[in-house]
Amino acid sequence: LGWTAGNGSTSFDIFLGITNPPSFLTNTTSNSFQTEILNSNTTYYWRVDCKNQYYTTEGNVWTFTTGNSIADTNGFALQFDGTDDRLDCGNGSSLQIIGNKITLEAMINVNEFKSQPFAGSVIVKDQGSNSSGYMIRCGGNGIINFNIGNGSWHEISTPANSVQLNNWHHVAATYDGATMRIYIDGELAVQSSTVFTIGNASNSNLFIGESPGFPGRVFNGKIDEVRIWNVSRTQSQIQSTMNTILT
């Protein structure tokens, strides 16, 4: 929330809530305020009263409606400490993706970038012994990396600063048998033409936040809404569901 301070104001009473009139929330000396996580698809009422030692001037009541959000809406995102946290998803047959089509998606909020793009594992199922598997990773200076192995590695990376620290971003990586692509918040960030088949990392579990094939490549931040597909989703398909909870 932000507002223009009235002449002579030294502090501000903030009122915020889902009913009108809104309830008192806090007092601040700043002319902006960062709310806690709000409910999605909800109308909020807010008011700011300007104050000094002599007077309080009551402000108008304003409204806004939040959008459709999936990232950590109810605090369910997984927090990874960048040291030894990981989620082991097993090695079920649905995760042993081969052929030439795949899509990886996740919502990420990075606390700290690892020094190299490959060092911050988001979704990883790799097998170092035969250079096989698939993965999407984050590191460097805000670089997203997409890598697929089939005896050798095939990888692409976005430019630096594609994602920012302490902000939620939707990241997606696709391969359709001819082109590898990475999307950031639904927009194409990089693509590369290459033809190969996906090698099956049959002896490795799928990890979130860590690499099974190269331990120590850990993620520092939050990960939510992980999705793994054995099809290559189009940009319009990714955009249509990236802010929707799938059922």
PDB file of C-alpha atoms in Angstrom:
ATOM      1  CA  LEU A   1       0.000   0.000   0.000  1.00  0.00           C
ATOM      2  CA  GLY A   2       1.220   3.514  -0.712  1.00  0.00           C
ATOM      3  CA  TRP A   3      -0.085   7.063  -0.300  1.00  0.00           C
ATOM      4  CA  THR A   4       0.924  10.734  -0.405  1.00  0.00           C
ATOM      5  CA  ALA A   5       1.504  12.233   3.030  1.00  0.00           C
ATOM      6  CA  GLY A   6      -0.567  15.247   4.049  1.00  0.00           C
ATOM      7  CA  ASN A   7       1.176  18.474   5.040  1.00  0.00           C
ATOM      8  CA  GLY A   8       2.485  18.274   8.598  1.00  0.00           C
ATOM      9  CA  SER A   9       1.856  14.549   8.971  1.00  0.00           C
ATOM     10  CA  THR A  10       4.257  12.685  11.221  1.00  0.00           C
ATOM     11  CA  SER A  11       2.637   9.238  11.281  1.00  0.00           C
ATOM     12  CA  PHE A  12      -0.205   7.269   9.728  1.00  0.00           C
ATOM     13  CA  ASP A  13      -2.882   4.919  11.040  1.00  0.00           C
ATOM     14  CA  ILE A  14      -3.537   2.084   8.591  1.00  0.00           C
ATOM     15  CA  PHE A  15      -6.897   0.341   8.401  1.00  0.00           C
ATOM     16  CA  LEU A  16      -7.310  -2.809   6.309  1.00  0.00           C
ATOM     17  CA  GLY A  17      -9.857  -5.599   6.099  1.00  0.00           C
ATOM     18  CA  ILE A  18     -12.507  -7.398   4.089  1.00  0.00           C
ATOM     19  CA  THR A  19     -15.372  -5.435   5.678  1.00  0.00           C
ATOM     20  CA  ASN A  20     -16.254  -1.750   5.435  1.00  0.00           C
ATOM     21  CA  PRO A  21     -15.259   0.134   7.504  1.00  0.00           C
ATOM     22  CA  PRO A  22     -11.911  -1.671   7.742  1.00  0.00           C
ATOM     23  CA  SER A  23     -10.283  -2.468  11.072  1.00  0.00           C
ATOM     24  CA  PHE A  24      -7.250  -0.688  12.503  1.00  0.00           C
ATOM     25  CA  LEU A  25      -4.066  -2.549  11.562  1.00  0.00           C
ATOM     26  CA  THR A  26      -1.027  -0.541  12.632  1.00  0.00           C
ATOM     27  CA  ASN A  27       0.628   2.872  12.858  1.00  0.00           C
ATOM     28  CA  THR A  28       3.670   3.751  10.778  1.00  0.00           C
ATOM     29  CA  THR A  29       5.847   6.757  10.020  1.00  0.00           C
ATOM     30  CA  SER A  30       6.396   5.602   6.437  1.00  0.00           C
ATOM     31  CA  ASN A  31       4.093   6.506   3.547  1.00  0.00           C
ATOM     32  CA  SER A  32       3.988   2.890   2.362  1.00  0.00           C
ATOM     33  CA  PHE A  33       3.179  -0.464   3.948  1.00  0.00           C
ATOM     34  CA  GLN A  34       3.858  -4.060   2.925  1.00  0.00           C
ATOM     35  CA  THR A  35       0.927  -6.316   3.818  1.00  0.00           C
ATOM     36  CA  GLU A  36       1.142  -9.938   4.828  1.00  0.00           C
ATOM     37  CA  ILE A  37       0.033 -12.563   2.291  1.00  0.00           C
ATOM     38  CA  LEU A  38      -3.566 -11.789   1.300  1.00  0.00           C
ATOM     39  CA  ASN A  39      -6.323 -14.136   0.221  1.00  0.00           C
ATOM     40  CA  SER A  40      -6.743 -14.553  -3.526  1.00  0.00           C
ATOM     41  CA  ASN A  41      -9.877 -13.308  -5.333  1.00  0.00           C
ATOM     42  CA  THR A  42     -10.883 -11.171  -2.343  1.00  0.00           C
ATOM     43  CA  THR A  43     -11.985  -7.535  -2.087  1.00  0.00           C
ATOM     44  CA  TYR A  44     -10.164  -5.535   0.599  1.00  0.00           C
ATOM     45  CA  TYR A  45     -11.018  -2.124   2.069  1.00  0.00           C
ATOM     46  CA  TRP A  46      -8.286   0.205   3.329  1.00  0.00           C
ATOM     47  CA  ARG A  47      -7.915   3.676   4.762  1.00  0.00           C
ATOM     48  CA  VAL A  48      -5.025   5.827   5.958  1.00  0.00           C
ATOM     49  CA  ASP A  49      -5.430   8.555   8.595  1.00  0.00           C
ATOM     50  CA  CYS A  50      -2.747  11.251   8.680  1.00  0.00           C
ATOM     51  CA  LYS A  51      -1.628  12.263  12.158  1.00  0.00           C
ATOM     52  CA  ASN A  52       0.564  14.735  14.010  1.00  0.00           C
ATOM     53  CA  GLN A  53       0.729  15.766  17.661  1.00  0.00           C
ATOM     54  CA  TYR A  54      -2.312  18.013  17.293  1.00  0.00           C
ATOM     55  CA  TYR A  55      -4.707  16.515  14.750  1.00  0.00           C
ATOM     56  CA  THR A  56      -5.840  13.336  13.005  1.00  0.00           C
ATOM     57  CA  THR A  57      -7.240  13.677   9.484  1.00  0.00           C
ATOM     58  CA  GLU A  58      -9.361  10.715   8.443  1.00  0.00           C
ATOM     59  CA  GLY A  59      -8.774   9.466   4.908  1.00  0.00           C
ATOM     60  CA  ASN A  60     -11.162   8.015   2.358  1.00  0.00           C
ATOM     61  CA  VAL A  61     -11.886   4.295   2.180  1.00  0.00           C
ATOM     62  CA  TRP A  62     -10.396   2.653  -0.905  1.00  0.00           C
ATOM     63  CA  THR A  63     -10.854  -0.859  -2.270  1.00  0.00           C
ATOM     64  CA  PHE A  64      -8.881  -3.361  -4.309  1.00  0.00           C
ATOM     65  CA  THR A  65      -9.471  -6.962  -5.332  1.00  0.00           C
ATOM     66  CA  THR A  66      -6.676  -9.521  -5.322  1.00  0.00           C
ATOM     67  CA  GLY A  67      -6.094 -11.770  -8.302  1.00  0.00           C
ATOM     68  CA  ASN A  68      -5.841 -15.503  -8.755  1.00  0.00           C
ATOM     69  CA  SER A  69      -2.595 -16.609  -7.108  1.00  0.00           C
ATOM     70  CA  ILE A  70      -1.191 -20.063  -6.419  1.00  0.00           C
ATOM     71  CA  ALA A  71       2.265 -19.344  -5.004  1.00  0.00           C
ATOM     72  CA  ASP A  72       2.261 -19.899  -1.257  1.00  0.00           C
ATOM     73  CA  THR A  73      -1.284 -18.532  -0.971  1.00  0.00           C
ATOM     74  CA  ASN A  74      -1.866 -20.469   2.226  1.00  0.00           C
ATOM     75  CA  GLY A  75       1.745 -20.944   3.286  1.00  0.00           C
ATOM     76  CA  PHE A  76       2.116 -24.403   1.729  1.00  0.00           C
ATOM     77  CA  ALA A  77       5.237 -23.776  -0.370  1.00  0.00           C
ATOM     78  CA  LEU A  78       8.267 -25.844   0.572  1.00  0.00           C
ATOM     79  CA  GLN A  79      11.165 -23.935   2.160  1.00  0.00           C
ATOM     80  CA  PHE A  80      14.677 -25.176   1.340  1.00  0.00           C
ATOM     81  CA  ASP A  81      17.638 -23.983   3.427  1.00  0.00           C
ATOM     82  CA  GLY A  82      20.317 -24.242   0.718  1.00  0.00           C
ATOM     83  CA  THR A  83      22.339 -26.664   2.827  1.00  0.00           C
ATOM     84  CA  ASP A  84      20.783 -30.113   3.112  1.00  0.00           C
ATOM     85  CA  ASP A  85      17.021 -29.789   2.465  1.00  0.00           C
ATOM     86  CA  ARG A  86      15.410 -31.825  -0.292  1.00  0.00           C
ATOM     87  CA  LEU A  87      12.188 -33.592  -1.219  1.00  0.00           C
ATOM     88  CA  ASP A  88      12.605 -37.157  -2.482  1.00  0.00           C
ATOM     89  CA  CYS A  89       9.745 -37.985  -4.871  1.00  0.00           C
ATOM     90  CA  GLY A  90      10.812 -41.566  -5.535  1.00  0.00           C
ATOM     91  CA  ASN A  91      11.351 -43.276  -8.869  1.00  0.00           C
ATOM     92  CA  GLY A  92       7.895 -44.201 -10.086  1.00  0.00           C
ATOM     93  CA  SER A  93       7.313 -45.196 -13.685  1.00  0.00           C
ATOM     94  CA  SER A  94       5.540 -41.901 -14.427  1.00  0.00           C
ATOM     95  CA  LEU A  95       8.768 -40.049 -13.583  1.00  0.00           C
ATOM     96  CA  GLN A  96      10.922 -42.168 -15.913  1.00  0.00           C
ATOM     97  CA  ILE A  97      10.262 -39.968 -18.913  1.00  0.00           C
ATOM     98  CA  ILE A  98      11.868 -41.025 -22.191  1.00  0.00           C
ATOM     99  CA  GLY A  99      11.132 -40.238 -25.826  1.00  0.00           C
ATOM    100  CA  ASN A 100      11.352 -36.654 -27.004  1.00  0.00           C
ATOM    101  CA  LYS A 101       8.725 -34.646 -25.146  1.00  0.00           C
ATOM    102  CA  ILE A 102       8.755 -33.153 -21.655  1.00  0.00           C
ATOM    103  CA  THR A 103       7.620 -30.107 -19.673  1.00  0.00           C
ATOM    104  CA  LEU A 104       8.844 -29.035 -16.234  1.00  0.00           C
ATOM    105  CA  GLU A 105       7.109 -26.262 -14.269  1.00  0.00           C
ATOM    106  CA  ALA A 106       7.436 -24.695 -10.816  1.00  0.00           C
ATOM    107  CA  MET A 107       6.864 -21.527  -8.852  1.00  0.00           C
ATOM    108  CA  ILE A 108      10.102 -20.422  -7.195  1.00  0.00           C
ATOM    109  CA  ASN A 109      11.127 -17.714  -4.751  1.00  0.00           C
ATOM    110  CA  VAL A 110      14.921 -17.616  -4.397  1.00  0.00           C
ATOM    111  CA  ASN A 111      16.587 -16.435  -1.198  1.00  0.00           C
ATOM    112  CA  GLU A 112      20.141 -16.758  -2.499  1.00  0.00           C
ATOM    113  CA  PHE A 113      21.584 -17.609  -5.898  1.00  0.00           C
ATOM    114  CA  LYS A 114      24.217 -20.316  -6.006  1.00  0.00           C
ATOM    115  CA  SER A 115      27.421 -19.338  -7.813  1.00  0.00           C
ATOM    116  CA  GLN A 116      26.609 -21.351 -10.960  1.00  0.00           C
ATOM    117  CA  PRO A 117      23.279 -21.882 -12.777  1.00  0.00           C
ATOM    118  CA  PHE A 118      23.565 -25.666 -12.377  1.00  0.00           C
ATOM    119  CA  ALA A 119      24.113 -25.457  -8.621  1.00  0.00           C
ATOM    120  CA  GLY A 120      20.579 -24.542  -7.504  1.00  0.00           C
ATOM    121  CA  SER A 121      18.407 -27.600  -8.160  1.00  0.00           C
ATOM    122  CA  VAL A 122      14.675 -27.004  -8.588  1.00  0.00           C
ATOM    123  CA  ILE A 123      13.407 -30.200 -10.270  1.00  0.00           C
ATOM    124  CA  VAL A 124      16.155 -32.751 -10.903  1.00  0.00           C
ATOM    125  CA  LYS A 125      16.246 -36.405 -11.944  1.00  0.00           C
ATOM    126  CA  ASP A 126      19.808 -36.920 -13.134  1.00  0.00           C
ATOM    127  CA  GLN A 127      22.189 -39.850 -13.271  1.00  0.00           C
ATOM    128  CA  GLY A 128      25.831 -38.858 -13.493  1.00  0.00           C
ATOM    129  CA  SER A 129      27.139 -42.324 -14.356  1.00  0.00           C
ATOM    130  CA  ASN A 130      25.573 -42.244 -17.832  1.00  0.00           C
ATOM    131  CA  SER A 131      24.695 -38.526 -18.233  1.00  0.00           C
ATOM    132  CA  SER A 132      20.950 -39.109 -18.370  1.00  0.00           C
ATOM    133  CA  GLY A 133      17.786 -37.524 -17.012  1.00  0.00           C
ATOM    134  CA  TYR A 134      16.137 -34.117 -16.929  1.00  0.00           C
ATOM    135  CA  MET A 135      16.303 -31.024 -14.738  1.00  0.00           C
ATOM    136  CA  ILE A 136      15.549 -27.347 -14.293  1.00  0.00           C
ATOM    137  CA  ARG A 137      17.887 -25.323 -12.090  1.00  0.00           C
ATOM    138  CA  CYS A 138      18.568 -21.766 -10.931  1.00  0.00           C
ATOM    139  CA  GLY A 139      21.746 -19.935 -10.021  1.00  0.00           C
ATOM    140  CA  GLY A 140      24.380 -17.483 -11.142  1.00  0.00           C
ATOM    141  CA  ASN A 141      22.896 -14.021 -11.277  1.00  0.00           C
ATOM    142  CA  GLY A 142      19.247 -14.982 -11.774  1.00  0.00           C
ATOM    143  CA  ILE A 143      19.826 -17.565 -14.531  1.00  0.00           C
ATOM    144  CA  ILE A 144      17.430 -20.465 -15.193  1.00  0.00           C
ATOM    145  CA  ASN A 145      19.038 -23.603 -16.645  1.00  0.00           C
ATOM    146  CA  PHE A 146      17.284 -26.488 -18.456  1.00  0.00           C
ATOM    147  CA  ASN A 147      19.253 -29.691 -19.036  1.00  0.00           C
ATOM    148  CA  ILE A 148      18.459 -33.101 -20.521  1.00  0.00           C
ATOM    149  CA  GLY A 149      20.892 -36.012 -20.757  1.00  0.00           C
ATOM    150  CA  ASN A 150      21.038 -39.001 -23.100  1.00  0.00           C
ATOM    151  CA  GLY A 151      24.695 -40.026 -22.828  1.00  0.00           C
ATOM    152  CA  SER A 152      25.702 -36.393 -23.185  1.00  0.00           C
ATOM    153  CA  TRP A 153      24.145 -33.235 -21.794  1.00  0.00           C
ATOM    154  CA  HIS A 154      21.919 -30.874 -23.770  1.00  0.00           C
ATOM    155  CA  GLU A 155      21.323 -27.642 -21.909  1.00  0.00           C
ATOM    156  CA  ILE A 156      20.221 -24.059 -22.378  1.00  0.00           C
ATOM    157  CA  SER A 157      20.253 -21.115 -19.988  1.00  0.00           C
ATOM    158  CA  THR A 158      18.408 -17.822 -19.816  1.00  0.00           C
ATOM    159  CA  PRO A 159      20.197 -14.481 -19.661  1.00  0.00           C
ATOM    160  CA  ALA A 160      21.276 -13.150 -16.267  1.00  0.00           C
ATOM    161  CA  ASN A 161      18.644 -11.391 -14.144  1.00  0.00           C
ATOM    162  CA  SER A 162      15.811 -13.461 -15.623  1.00  0.00           C
ATOM    163  CA  VAL A 163      14.530 -13.950 -12.067  1.00  0.00           C
ATOM    164  CA  GLN A 164      15.037 -11.751  -9.019  1.00  0.00           C
ATOM    165  CA  LEU A 165      15.703 -12.639  -5.405  1.00  0.00           C
ATOM    166  CA  ASN A 166      12.777 -12.707  -2.965  1.00  0.00           C
ATOM    167  CA  ASN A 167      10.169 -12.585  -5.739  1.00  0.00           C
ATOM    168  CA  TRP A 168       7.837 -15.302  -6.932  1.00  0.00           C
ATOM    169  CA  HIS A 169       8.428 -16.435 -10.519  1.00  0.00           C
ATOM    170  CA  HIS A 170       6.845 -19.148 -12.612  1.00  0.00           C
ATOM    171  CA  VAL A 171       9.503 -21.091 -14.512  1.00  0.00           C
ATOM    172  CA  ALA A 172       8.809 -23.652 -17.223  1.00  0.00           C
ATOM    173  CA  ALA A 173      11.036 -25.708 -19.514  1.00  0.00           C
ATOM    174  CA  THR A 174       9.859 -27.673 -22.547  1.00  0.00           C
ATOM    175  CA  TYR A 175      11.291 -29.961 -25.199  1.00  0.00           C
ATOM    176  CA  ASP A 176       9.251 -31.060 -28.217  1.00  0.00           C
ATOM    177  CA  GLY A 177      11.775 -33.214 -30.070  1.00  0.00           C
ATOM    178  CA  ALA A 178      13.194 -30.292 -31.991  1.00  0.00           C
ATOM    179  CA  THR A 179      13.491 -27.262 -29.689  1.00  0.00           C
ATOM    180  CA  MET A 180      14.323 -26.689 -26.027  1.00  0.00           C
ATOM    181  CA  ARG A 181      12.611 -23.659 -24.489  1.00  0.00           C
ATOM    182  CA  ILE A 182      12.532 -21.853 -21.131  1.00  0.00           C
ATOM    183  CA  TYR A 183       9.648 -19.588 -20.119  1.00  0.00           C
ATOM    184  CA  ILE A 184       9.753 -17.101 -17.236  1.00  0.00           C
ATOM    185  CA  ASP A 185       6.359 -15.961 -15.948  1.00  0.00           C
ATOM    186  CA  GLY A 186       4.808 -17.268 -19.156  1.00  0.00           C
ATOM    187  CA  GLU A 187       7.140 -15.411 -21.519  1.00  0.00           C
ATOM    188  CA  LEU A 188       9.738 -17.110 -23.720  1.00  0.00           C
ATOM    189  CA  ALA A 189      13.212 -16.374 -22.329  1.00  0.00           C
ATOM    190  CA  VAL A 190      15.430 -18.600 -24.504  1.00  0.00           C
ATOM    191  CA  GLN A 191      15.177 -21.413 -27.035  1.00  0.00           C
ATOM    192  CA  SER A 192      17.563 -23.668 -28.935  1.00  0.00           C
ATOM    193  CA  SER A 193      17.031 -26.142 -31.767  1.00  0.00           C
ATOM    194  CA  THR A 194      18.400 -29.636 -31.118  1.00  0.00           C
ATOM    195  CA  VAL A 195      17.280 -33.204 -31.809  1.00  0.00           C
ATOM    196  CA  PHE A 196      17.772 -36.105 -29.389  1.00  0.00           C
ATOM    197  CA  THR A 197      15.811 -38.505 -27.173  1.00  0.00           C
ATOM    198  CA  ILE A 198      15.606 -38.228 -23.405  1.00  0.00           C
ATOM    199  CA  GLY A 199      17.839 -40.672 -21.559  1.00  0.00           C
ATOM    200  CA  ASN A 200      16.211 -42.566 -18.711  1.00  0.00           C
ATOM    201  CA  ALA A 201      17.886 -41.911 -15.354  1.00  0.00           C
ATOM    202  CA  SER A 202      16.398 -45.212 -14.234  1.00  0.00           C
ATOM    203  CA  ASN A 203      18.516 -45.569 -11.103  1.00  0.00           C
ATOM    204  CA  SER A 204      17.860 -42.079  -9.724  1.00  0.00           C
ATOM    205  CA  ASN A 205      14.933 -40.770  -7.750  1.00  0.00           C
ATOM    206  CA  LEU A 206      13.410 -37.416  -8.609  1.00  0.00           C
ATOM    207  CA  PHE A 207      14.496 -34.718  -6.150  1.00  0.00           C
ATOM    208  CA  ILE A 208      13.094 -31.248  -5.571  1.00  0.00           C
ATOM    209  CA  GLY A 209      15.643 -28.823  -4.182  1.00  0.00           C
ATOM    210  CA  GLU A 210      18.658 -31.126  -4.683  1.00  0.00           C
ATOM    211  CA  SER A 211      20.414 -33.282  -7.295  1.00  0.00           C
ATOM    212  CA  PRO A 212      20.438 -37.091  -6.863  1.00  0.00           C
ATOM    213  CA  GLY A 213      23.310 -37.493  -9.324  1.00  0.00           C
ATOM    214  CA  PHE A 214      25.472 -34.627  -8.055  1.00  0.00           C
ATOM    215  CA  PRO A 215      24.825 -34.120  -4.314  1.00  0.00           C
ATOM    216  CA  GLY A 216      25.364 -30.641  -2.946  1.00  0.00           C
ATOM    217  CA  ARG A 217      23.571 -28.785  -5.727  1.00  0.00           C
ATOM    218  CA  VAL A 218      20.942 -27.446  -3.360  1.00  0.00           C
ATOM    219  CA  PHE A 219      18.292 -24.749  -3.629  1.00  0.00           C
ATOM    220  CA  ASN A 220      17.905 -21.857  -1.180  1.00  0.00           C
ATOM    221  CA  GLY A 221      14.347 -20.524  -1.158  1.00  0.00           C
ATOM    222  CA  LYS A 222      10.768 -21.651  -1.688  1.00  0.00           C
ATOM    223  CA  ILE A 223       9.367 -23.995  -4.332  1.00  0.00           C
ATOM    224  CA  ASP A 224       5.672 -24.500  -5.036  1.00  0.00           C
ATOM    225  CA  GLU A 225       3.324 -26.000  -7.659  1.00  0.00           C
ATOM    226  CA  VAL A 226       5.803 -28.435  -9.216  1.00  0.00           C
ATOM    227  CA  ARG A 227       4.476 -30.028 -12.405  1.00  0.00           C
ATOM    228  CA  ILE A 228       6.117 -32.651 -14.595  1.00  0.00           C
ATOM    229  CA  TRP A 229       4.577 -33.608 -17.937  1.00  0.00           C
ATOM    230  CA  ASN A 230       5.478 -36.227 -20.537  1.00  0.00           C
ATOM    231  CA  VAL A 231       4.227 -33.864 -23.246  1.00  0.00           C
ATOM    232  CA  SER A 232       5.615 -30.583 -24.553  1.00  0.00           C
ATOM    233  CA  ARG A 233       3.205 -27.862 -23.488  1.00  0.00           C
ATOM    234  CA  THR A 234       2.769 -24.790 -25.662  1.00  0.00           C
ATOM    235  CA  GLN A 235       3.256 -21.252 -24.410  1.00  0.00           C
ATOM    236  CA  SER A 236      -0.491 -20.619 -24.417  1.00  0.00           C
ATOM    237  CA  GLN A 237      -1.091 -23.807 -22.407  1.00  0.00           C
ATOM    238  CA  ILE A 238       1.528 -22.769 -19.850  1.00  0.00           C
ATOM    239  CA  GLN A 239       0.050 -19.274 -19.550  1.00  0.00           C
ATOM    240  CA  SER A 240      -3.484 -20.630 -19.159  1.00  0.00           C
ATOM    241  CA  THR A 241      -2.647 -22.721 -16.074  1.00  0.00           C
ATOM    242  CA  MET A 242       0.409 -21.164 -14.415  1.00  0.00           C
ATOM    243  CA  ASN A 243      -1.837 -19.205 -12.010  1.00  0.00           C
ATOM    244  CA  THR A 244      -4.348 -22.016 -11.561  1.00  0.00           C
ATOM    245  CA  ILE A 245      -4.317 -24.895  -9.110  1.00  0.00           C
ATOM    246  CA  LEU A 246      -4.668 -28.108 -11.097  1.00  0.00           C
ATOM    247  CA  THR A 247      -7.114 -30.748  -9.884  1.00  0.00           C
TER     248      THR A 247
END
